[in-house]
PDB file of C-alpha atoms in Angstrom:
ATOM      1  CA  MET A 198    -112.041 102.351 121.777  1.00  0.00           C
ATOM      2  CA  THR A 199    -110.635 101.770 125.225  1.00  0.00           C
ATOM      3  CA  ILE A 200    -107.016 102.328 126.328  1.00  0.00           C
ATOM      4  CA  TYR A 201    -105.345  99.844 128.633  1.00  0.00           C
ATOM      5  CA  ILE A 202    -102.702 101.185 131.048  1.00  0.00           C
ATOM      6  CA  GLY A 203    -100.555  98.528 132.634  1.00  0.00           C
ATOM      7  CA  ASN A 204     -97.699  98.521 135.176  1.00  0.00           C
ATOM      8  CA  LEU A 205     -99.544 101.378 136.901  1.00  0.00           C
ATOM      9  CA  SER A 206     -98.425 102.631 140.302  1.00  0.00           C
ATOM     10  CA  PHE A 207    -100.733 101.445 143.098  1.00  0.00           C
ATOM     11  CA  GLN A 208    -100.787 105.085 144.312  1.00  0.00           C
ATOM     12  CA  ALA A 209    -102.415 106.334 141.021  1.00  0.00           C
ATOM     13  CA  THR A 210    -105.946 107.614 141.362  1.00  0.00           C
ATOM     14  CA  GLU A 211    -108.734 108.293 138.837  1.00  0.00           C
ATOM     15  CA  ASP A 212    -108.032 112.031 139.188  1.00  0.00           C
ATOM     16  CA  ASP A 213    -104.326 111.423 138.373  1.00  0.00           C
ATOM     17  CA  LEU A 214    -105.275 109.477 135.272  1.00  0.00           C
ATOM     18  CA  ARG A 215    -107.850 112.076 134.212  1.00  0.00           C
ATOM     19  CA  GLU A 216    -105.255 114.820 134.553  1.00  0.00           C
ATOM     20  CA  VAL A 217    -102.712 113.013 132.382  1.00  0.00           C
ATOM     21  CA  PHE A 218    -105.132 111.842 129.661  1.00  0.00           C
ATOM     22  CA  SER A 219    -107.070 115.103 129.506  1.00  0.00           C
ATOM     23  CA  GLU A 220    -103.909 116.658 128.049  1.00  0.00           C
ATOM     24  CA  TYR A 221    -104.755 114.661 124.882  1.00  0.00           C
ATOM     25  CA  GLY A 222    -108.487 115.249 124.787  1.00  0.00           C
ATOM     26  CA  GLU A 223    -111.768 114.793 126.620  1.00  0.00           C
ATOM     27  CA  VAL A 224    -111.884 111.700 128.827  1.00  0.00           C
ATOM     28  CA  SER A 225    -115.291 110.023 128.896  1.00  0.00           C
ATOM     29  CA  ARG A 226    -114.654 107.193 131.376  1.00  0.00           C
ATOM     30  CA  ILE A 227    -111.949 105.785 133.670  1.00  0.00           C
ATOM     31  CA  SER A 228    -111.965 102.373 135.291  1.00  0.00           C
ATOM     32  CA  LEU A 229    -109.396 101.585 138.023  1.00  0.00           C
ATOM     33  CA  PRO A 230    -110.080  97.980 139.046  1.00  0.00           C
ATOM     34  CA  THR A 231    -109.557  96.784 142.622  1.00  0.00           C
ATOM     35  CA  ASP A 232    -109.181  93.355 144.077  1.00  0.00           C
ATOM     36  CA  ARG A 233    -112.571  92.089 145.371  1.00  0.00           C
ATOM     37  CA  GLU A 234    -111.135  90.575 148.541  1.00  0.00           C
ATOM     38  CA  THR A 235    -108.565  93.152 149.592  1.00  0.00           C
ATOM     39  CA  GLY A 236    -109.846  96.320 147.946  1.00  0.00           C
ATOM     40  CA  ARG A 237    -106.267  97.027 146.756  1.00  0.00           C
ATOM     41  CA  LYS A 238    -105.733  98.476 143.290  1.00  0.00           C
ATOM     42  CA  ARG A 239    -104.669  95.891 140.715  1.00  0.00           C
ATOM     43  CA  GLY A 240    -101.998  97.921 138.967  1.00  0.00           C
ATOM     44  CA  PHE A 241    -103.820  98.634 135.708  1.00  0.00           C
ATOM     45  CA  ALA A 242    -106.597 100.867 134.412  1.00  0.00           C
ATOM     46  CA  PHE A 243    -108.768 101.568 131.430  1.00  0.00           C
ATOM     47  CA  VAL A 244    -109.456 104.999 129.957  1.00  0.00           C
ATOM     48  CA  GLU A 245    -112.004 105.905 127.284  1.00  0.00           C
ATOM     49  CA  MET A 246    -111.737 109.151 125.338  1.00  0.00           C
ATOM     50  CA  LYS A 247    -114.232 110.944 123.123  1.00  0.00           C
ATOM     51  CA  GLU A 248    -112.062 110.918 119.982  1.00  0.00           C
ATOM     52  CA  GLU A 249    -110.136 107.944 118.670  1.00  0.00           C
ATOM     53  CA  ALA A 250    -107.394 110.129 117.121  1.00  0.00           C
ATOM     54  CA  LYS A 251    -106.717 111.591 120.585  1.00  0.00           C
ATOM     55  CA  GLU A 252    -106.535 108.074 122.040  1.00  0.00           C
ATOM     56  CA  ASP A 253    -103.956 107.100 119.424  1.00  0.00           C
ATOM     57  CA  ALA A 254    -101.860 110.206 120.282  1.00  0.00           C
ATOM     58  CA  ALA A 255    -102.054 109.343 124.028  1.00  0.00           C
ATOM     59  CA  ILE A 256    -100.985 105.754 123.401  1.00  0.00           C
ATOM     60  CA  ALA A 257     -98.060 106.857 121.157  1.00  0.00           C
ATOM     61  CA  ASP A 258     -96.791 109.397 123.736  1.00  0.00           C
ATOM     62  CA  LEU A 259     -97.408 107.473 126.988  1.00  0.00           C
ATOM     63  CA  ASP A 260     -96.412 103.878 126.141  1.00  0.00           C
ATOM     64  CA  GLY A 261     -93.064 103.326 127.829  1.00  0.00           C
ATOM     65  CA  ALA A 262     -93.182 106.649 129.672  1.00  0.00           C
ATOM     66  CA  GLU A 263     -92.157 106.720 133.321  1.00  0.00           C
ATOM     67  CA  TRP A 264     -94.909 107.927 135.652  1.00  0.00           C
ATOM     68  CA  LEU A 265     -95.059 107.715 139.427  1.00  0.00           C
ATOM     69  CA  GLY A 266     -91.901 105.621 139.349  1.00  0.00           C
ATOM     70  CA  ARG A 267     -93.190 102.960 136.929  1.00  0.00           C
ATOM     71  CA  GLU A 268     -92.688 102.467 133.164  1.00  0.00           C
ATOM     72  CA  LEU A 269     -96.210 102.432 131.739  1.00  0.00           C
ATOM     73  CA  LYS A 270     -97.538  99.927 129.250  1.00  0.00           C
ATOM     74  CA  VAL A 271    -100.222 101.738 127.213  1.00  0.00           C
ATOM     75  CA  ASN A 272    -102.106 100.220 124.335  1.00  0.00           C
ATOM     76  CA  LYS A 273    -105.523  99.551 122.850  1.00  0.00           C
ATOM     77  CA  ALA A 274    -107.497  97.311 125.184  1.00  0.00           C
ATOM     78  CA  LYS A 275    -108.374  93.874 123.841  1.00  0.00           C
ATOM     79  CA  PRO A 276    -112.010  92.769 124.019  1.00  0.00           C
ATOM     80  CA  ARG A 277    -112.852  90.939 127.186  1.00  0.00           C
ATOM     81  CA  GLU A 278    -112.941  87.171 126.802  1.00  0.00           C
ATOM     82  CA  ASN A 279    -115.909  85.178 127.990  1.00  0.00           C
ATOM     83  CA  ARG A 280    -114.770  82.835 130.708  1.00  0.00           C
ATOM     84  CA  ALA A 281    -116.489  79.681 131.884  1.00  0.00           C
ATOM     85  CA  PRO A 282    -118.124  79.931 135.349  1.00  0.00           C
ATOM     86  CA  ASN A 283    -115.831  77.130 136.599  1.00  0.00           C
ATOM     87  CA  GLY A 284    -112.669  79.137 135.969  1.00  0.00           C
ATOM     88  CA  GLY A 285    -112.253  77.924 132.406  1.00  0.00           C
ATOM     89  CA  ARG A 286    -111.894  74.252 133.241  1.00  0.00           C
ATOM     90  CA  SER A 287    -113.935  71.786 131.295  1.00  0.00           C
ATOM     91  CA  TYR A 288    -115.052  68.496 132.728  1.00  0.00           C
ATOM     92  CA  SER A 289    -116.081  65.478 130.793  1.00  0.00           C
ATOM     93  CA  ASN A 290    -118.399  62.778 132.056  1.00  0.00           C
ATOM     94  CA  SER A 291    -115.722  60.156 131.408  1.00  0.00           C
ATOM     95  CA  SER A 292    -113.524  61.555 134.229  1.00  0.00           C
ATOM     96  CA  LEU A 293    -116.283  61.410 136.883  1.00  0.00           C
TER      97      LEU A 293
END
């Protein structure tokens, strides 16, 4: 399972996240996405932990908690949706 952390401070680092989540158990992976064009953090992250029970405890404790001046949104990450290469738009031959 992967944990989604939203409304994350742009100052937060992977080390910051590891420090917070390691209080609940062993962290196996952290992803802190950045904008491709600007390199700026996007304000959310994903954390994977070794044990699902520990992930559940982290979600329960940290959802709604204030951290680095922001109220965190922490929940189970939803599976990534497959998106069409044209940005999700569909074109029919009748409109061309």
